PDB file of C-alpha atoms in Angstrom:
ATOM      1  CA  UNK F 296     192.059 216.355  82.579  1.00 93.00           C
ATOM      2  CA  UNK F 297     194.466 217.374  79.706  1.00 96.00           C
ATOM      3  CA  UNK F 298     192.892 219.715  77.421  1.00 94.00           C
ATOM      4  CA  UNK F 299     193.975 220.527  73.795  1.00 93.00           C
ATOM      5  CA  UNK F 300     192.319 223.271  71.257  1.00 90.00           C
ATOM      6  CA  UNK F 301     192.219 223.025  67.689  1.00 92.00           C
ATOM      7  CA  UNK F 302     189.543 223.087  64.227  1.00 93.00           C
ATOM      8  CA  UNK F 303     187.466 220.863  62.868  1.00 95.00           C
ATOM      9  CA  UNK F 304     189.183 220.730  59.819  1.00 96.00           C
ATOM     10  CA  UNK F 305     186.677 217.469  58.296  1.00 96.00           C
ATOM     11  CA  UNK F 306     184.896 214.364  59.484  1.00 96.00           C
ATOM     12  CA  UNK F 307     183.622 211.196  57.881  1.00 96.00           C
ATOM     13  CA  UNK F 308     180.692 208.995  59.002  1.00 95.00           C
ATOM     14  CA  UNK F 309     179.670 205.331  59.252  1.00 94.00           C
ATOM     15  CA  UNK F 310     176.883 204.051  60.771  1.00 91.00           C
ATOM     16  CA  UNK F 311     176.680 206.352  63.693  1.00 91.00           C
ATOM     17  CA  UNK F 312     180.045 206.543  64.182  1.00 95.00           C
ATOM     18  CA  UNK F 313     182.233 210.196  63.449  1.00 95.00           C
ATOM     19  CA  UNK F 314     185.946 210.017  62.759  1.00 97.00           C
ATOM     20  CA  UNK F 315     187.062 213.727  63.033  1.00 96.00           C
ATOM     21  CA  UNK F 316     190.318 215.225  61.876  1.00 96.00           C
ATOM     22  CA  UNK F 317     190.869 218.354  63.853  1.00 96.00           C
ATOM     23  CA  UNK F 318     193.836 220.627  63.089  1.00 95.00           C
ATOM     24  CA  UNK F 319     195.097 221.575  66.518  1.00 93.00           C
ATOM     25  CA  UNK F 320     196.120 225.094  67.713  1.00 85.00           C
ATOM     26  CA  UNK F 321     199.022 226.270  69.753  1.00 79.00           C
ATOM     27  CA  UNK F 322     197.547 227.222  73.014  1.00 59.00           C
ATOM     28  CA  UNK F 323     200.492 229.593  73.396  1.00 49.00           C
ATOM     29  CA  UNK F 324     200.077 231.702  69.696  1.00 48.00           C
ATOM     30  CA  UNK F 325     196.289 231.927  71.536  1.00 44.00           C
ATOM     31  CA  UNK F 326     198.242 233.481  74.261  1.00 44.00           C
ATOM     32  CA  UNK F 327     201.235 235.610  72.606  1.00 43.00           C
ATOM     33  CA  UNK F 328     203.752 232.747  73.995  1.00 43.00           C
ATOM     34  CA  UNK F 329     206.412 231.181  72.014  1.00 46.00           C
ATOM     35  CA  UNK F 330     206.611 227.665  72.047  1.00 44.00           C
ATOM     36  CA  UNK F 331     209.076 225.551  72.785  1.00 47.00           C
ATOM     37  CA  UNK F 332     211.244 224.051  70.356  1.00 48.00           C
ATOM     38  CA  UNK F 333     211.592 220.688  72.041  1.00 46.00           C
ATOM     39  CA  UNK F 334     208.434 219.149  71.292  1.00 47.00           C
ATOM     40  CA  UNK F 335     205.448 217.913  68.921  1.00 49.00           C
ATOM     41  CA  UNK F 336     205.912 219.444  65.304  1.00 51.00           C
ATOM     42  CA  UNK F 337     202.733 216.859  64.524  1.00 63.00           C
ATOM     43  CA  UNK F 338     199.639 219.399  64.223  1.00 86.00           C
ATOM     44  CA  UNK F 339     196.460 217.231  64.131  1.00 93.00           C
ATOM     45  CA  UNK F 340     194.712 214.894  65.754  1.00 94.00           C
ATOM     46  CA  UNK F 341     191.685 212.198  65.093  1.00 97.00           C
ATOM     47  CA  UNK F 342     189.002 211.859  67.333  1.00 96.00           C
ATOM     48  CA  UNK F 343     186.598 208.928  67.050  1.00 96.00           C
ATOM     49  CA  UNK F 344     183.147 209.741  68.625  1.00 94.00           C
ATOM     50  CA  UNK F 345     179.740 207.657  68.733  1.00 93.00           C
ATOM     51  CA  UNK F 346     177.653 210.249  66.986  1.00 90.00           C
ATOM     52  CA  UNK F 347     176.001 211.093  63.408  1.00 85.00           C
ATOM     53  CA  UNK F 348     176.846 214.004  61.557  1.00 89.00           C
ATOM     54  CA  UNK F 349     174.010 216.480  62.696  1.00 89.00           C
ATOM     55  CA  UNK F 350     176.315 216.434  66.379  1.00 85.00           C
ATOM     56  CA  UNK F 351     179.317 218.188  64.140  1.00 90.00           C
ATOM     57  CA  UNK F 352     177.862 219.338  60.665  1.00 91.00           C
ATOM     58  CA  UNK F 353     177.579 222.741  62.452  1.00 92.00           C
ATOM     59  CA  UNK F 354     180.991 222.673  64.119  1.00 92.00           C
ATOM     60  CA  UNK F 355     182.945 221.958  60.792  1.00 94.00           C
ATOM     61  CA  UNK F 356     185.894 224.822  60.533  1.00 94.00           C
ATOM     62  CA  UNK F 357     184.874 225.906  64.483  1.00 91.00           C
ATOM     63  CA  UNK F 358     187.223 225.764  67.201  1.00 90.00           C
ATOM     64  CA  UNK F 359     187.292 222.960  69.205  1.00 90.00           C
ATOM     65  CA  UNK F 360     188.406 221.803  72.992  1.00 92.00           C
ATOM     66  CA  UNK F 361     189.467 218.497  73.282  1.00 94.00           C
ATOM     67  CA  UNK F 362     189.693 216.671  76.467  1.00 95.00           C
ATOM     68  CA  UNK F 363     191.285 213.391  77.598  1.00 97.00           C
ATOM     69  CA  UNK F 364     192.585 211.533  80.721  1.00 97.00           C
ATOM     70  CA  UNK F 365     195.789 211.589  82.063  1.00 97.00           C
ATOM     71  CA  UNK F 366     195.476 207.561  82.679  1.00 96.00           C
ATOM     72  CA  UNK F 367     194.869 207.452  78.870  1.00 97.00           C
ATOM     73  CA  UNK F 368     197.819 208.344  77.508  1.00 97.00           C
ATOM     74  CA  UNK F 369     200.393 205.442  75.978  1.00 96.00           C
ATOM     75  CA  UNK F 370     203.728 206.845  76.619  1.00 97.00           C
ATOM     76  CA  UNK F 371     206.945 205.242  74.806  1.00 96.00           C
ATOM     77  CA  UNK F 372     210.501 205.715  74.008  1.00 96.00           C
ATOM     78  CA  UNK F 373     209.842 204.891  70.403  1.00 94.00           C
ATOM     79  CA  UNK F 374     206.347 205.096  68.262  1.00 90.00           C
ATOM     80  CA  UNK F 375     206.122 204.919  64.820  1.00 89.00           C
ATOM     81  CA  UNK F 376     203.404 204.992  62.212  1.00 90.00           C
ATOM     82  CA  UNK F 377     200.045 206.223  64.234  1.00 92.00           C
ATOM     83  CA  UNK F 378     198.069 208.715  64.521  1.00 92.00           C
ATOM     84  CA  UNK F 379     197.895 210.728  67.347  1.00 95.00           C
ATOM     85  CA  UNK F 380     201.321 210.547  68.314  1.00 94.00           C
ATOM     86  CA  UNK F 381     203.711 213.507  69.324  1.00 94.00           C
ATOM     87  CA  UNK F 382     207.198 213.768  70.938  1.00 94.00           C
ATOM     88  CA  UNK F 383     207.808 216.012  73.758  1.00 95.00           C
ATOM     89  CA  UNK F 384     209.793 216.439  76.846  1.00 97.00           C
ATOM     90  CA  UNK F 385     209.316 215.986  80.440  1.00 98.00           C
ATOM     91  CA  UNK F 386     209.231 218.246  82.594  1.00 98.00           C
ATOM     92  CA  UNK F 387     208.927 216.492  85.523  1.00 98.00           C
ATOM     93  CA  UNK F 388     208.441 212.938  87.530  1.00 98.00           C
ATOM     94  CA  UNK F 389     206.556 212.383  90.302  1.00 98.00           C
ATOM     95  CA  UNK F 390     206.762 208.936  91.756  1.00 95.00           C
ATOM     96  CA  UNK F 391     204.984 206.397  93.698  1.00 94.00           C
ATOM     97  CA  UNK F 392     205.272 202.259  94.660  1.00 93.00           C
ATOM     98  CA  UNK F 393     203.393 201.697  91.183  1.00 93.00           C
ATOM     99  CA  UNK F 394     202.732 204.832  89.484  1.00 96.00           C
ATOM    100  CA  UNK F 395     204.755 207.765  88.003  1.00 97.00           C
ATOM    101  CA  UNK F 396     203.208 210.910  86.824  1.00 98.00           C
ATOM    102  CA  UNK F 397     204.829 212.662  84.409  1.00 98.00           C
ATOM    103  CA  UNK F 398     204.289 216.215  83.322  1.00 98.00           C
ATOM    104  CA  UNK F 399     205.218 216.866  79.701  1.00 97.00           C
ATOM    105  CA  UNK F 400     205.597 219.615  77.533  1.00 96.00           C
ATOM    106  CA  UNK F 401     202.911 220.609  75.110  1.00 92.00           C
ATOM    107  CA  UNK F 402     202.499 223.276  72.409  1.00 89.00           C
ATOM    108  CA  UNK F 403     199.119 222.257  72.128  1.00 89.00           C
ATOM    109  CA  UNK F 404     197.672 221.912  75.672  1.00 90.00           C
ATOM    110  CA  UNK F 405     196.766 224.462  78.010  1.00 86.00           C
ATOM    111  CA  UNK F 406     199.172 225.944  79.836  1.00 88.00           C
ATOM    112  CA  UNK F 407     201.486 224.171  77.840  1.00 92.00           C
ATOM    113  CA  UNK F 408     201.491 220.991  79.643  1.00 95.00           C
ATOM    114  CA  UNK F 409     200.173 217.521  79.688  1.00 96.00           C
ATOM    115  CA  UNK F 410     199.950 215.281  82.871  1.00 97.00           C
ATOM    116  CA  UNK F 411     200.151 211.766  82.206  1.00 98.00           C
ATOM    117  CA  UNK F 412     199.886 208.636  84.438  1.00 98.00           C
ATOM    118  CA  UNK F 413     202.178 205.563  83.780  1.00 97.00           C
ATOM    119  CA  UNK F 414     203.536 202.634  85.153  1.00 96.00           C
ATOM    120  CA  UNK F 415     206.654 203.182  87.200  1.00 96.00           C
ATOM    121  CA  UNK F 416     208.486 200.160  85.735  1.00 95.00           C
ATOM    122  CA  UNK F 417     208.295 202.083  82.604  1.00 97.00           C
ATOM    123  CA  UNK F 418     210.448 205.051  83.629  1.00 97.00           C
ATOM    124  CA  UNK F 419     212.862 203.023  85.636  1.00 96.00           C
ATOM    125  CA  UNK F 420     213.799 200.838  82.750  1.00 97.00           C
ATOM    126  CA  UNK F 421     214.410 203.373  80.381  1.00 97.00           C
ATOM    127  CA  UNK F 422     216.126 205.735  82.986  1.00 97.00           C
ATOM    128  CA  UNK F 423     214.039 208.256  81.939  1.00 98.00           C
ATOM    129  CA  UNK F 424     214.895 211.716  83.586  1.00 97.00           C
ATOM    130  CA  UNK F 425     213.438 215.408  83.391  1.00 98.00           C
ATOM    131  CA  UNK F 426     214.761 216.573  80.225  1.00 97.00           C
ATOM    132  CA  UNK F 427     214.242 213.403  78.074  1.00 98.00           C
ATOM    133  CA  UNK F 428     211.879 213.394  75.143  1.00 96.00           C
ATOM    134  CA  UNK F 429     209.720 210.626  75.162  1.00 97.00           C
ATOM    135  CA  UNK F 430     206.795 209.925  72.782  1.00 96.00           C
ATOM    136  CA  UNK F 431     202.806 210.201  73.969  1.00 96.00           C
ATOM    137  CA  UNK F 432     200.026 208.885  71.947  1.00 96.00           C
ATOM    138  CA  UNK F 433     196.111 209.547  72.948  1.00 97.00           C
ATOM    139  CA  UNK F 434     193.711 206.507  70.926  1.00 97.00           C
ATOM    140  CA  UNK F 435     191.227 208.158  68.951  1.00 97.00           C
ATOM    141  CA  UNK F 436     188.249 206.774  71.106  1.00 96.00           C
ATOM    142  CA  UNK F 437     190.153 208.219  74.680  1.00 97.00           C
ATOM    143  CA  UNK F 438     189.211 211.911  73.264  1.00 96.00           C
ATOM    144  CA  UNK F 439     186.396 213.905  74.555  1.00 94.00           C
ATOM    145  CA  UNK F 440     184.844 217.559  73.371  1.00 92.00           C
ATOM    146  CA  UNK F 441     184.651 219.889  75.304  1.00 85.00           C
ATOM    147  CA  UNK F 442     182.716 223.359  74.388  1.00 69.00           C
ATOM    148  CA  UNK F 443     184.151 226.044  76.297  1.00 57.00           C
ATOM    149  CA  UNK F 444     182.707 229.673  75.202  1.00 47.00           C
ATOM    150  CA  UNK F 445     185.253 231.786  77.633  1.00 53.00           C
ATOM    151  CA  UNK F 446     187.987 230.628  74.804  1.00 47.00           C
ATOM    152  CA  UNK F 447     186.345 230.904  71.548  1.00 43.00           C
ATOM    153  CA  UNK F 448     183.312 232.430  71.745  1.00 40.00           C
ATOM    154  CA  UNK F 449     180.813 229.571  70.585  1.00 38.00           C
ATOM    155  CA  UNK F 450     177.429 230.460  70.947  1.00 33.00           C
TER     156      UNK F 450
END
């Protein structure tokens, strides 16, 4: 599970459903790190959830964790125009007969990685290598929340 931590910056409703725009936090200025310079200078993220407002009013300008899959992630060598979209570059491939796992870097996520899970054709045709910068994008409705009190003190 990849975990990112940001605000609730604001939210809009529709019929039971929440579209939140969270302002995400560098895991490592929560730690003292620097980050690295080769990835994501995007700094928010939307999150779609199946909820009315009384689930967030509260939460509005709280910290948030944010949790998603590493199957989840759409991975490219060029994105343009969408949300939820941020460069960054990998660290490392792991391969198997149909799947690669690649572990990218993150300001954003703890530890200061993400894991995601692919298609192996996908690095093999664009001779991707550690070092390359590729481009990761999480849909808004792939995003979970997570509360977790040993970071941010929610009560």
């Amino acid at each position: 599970m990849n975990k990112l931590h940001g605000i609730l910056e604001s939210f809009t409703e529709q019929k039971g459903i929440l579209r939140l725009f969270v302002r995400l936090d560098s895991i490592f200025s929560l730690q003292g790190f620097q980050p690295s310079q080769n990835v994501e200078s995007q700094s928010h993220l939307f999150v779609l959830l199946l909820e009315d407002s009384a689930f967030v009013s509260h939460l509005l300008h709280q910290p948030l964790q944010l949790g998603f899959k590493e199957n989840n992630i759409i991975v490219a060598t060029k994105l343009k125009g969408i949300h939820n979209t941020f460069r960054a570059e990998i660290l490392k491939i792991t391969q198997d007969s149909l799947f690669a796992r690649l572990k990218l870097a993150s300001n954003y996520a703890e530890n200061g990685t993400l894991n995601v899970l692919c298609a192996l054709d996908f690095v093999r045709h664009n001779g991707l290598k550690v070092g390359d910068s590729i481009f990761w994008h999480i849909p808004e409705n792939e995003i979970m929340l997570f509360f977790d009190t040993k970071i941010y003190n929610l009560r």
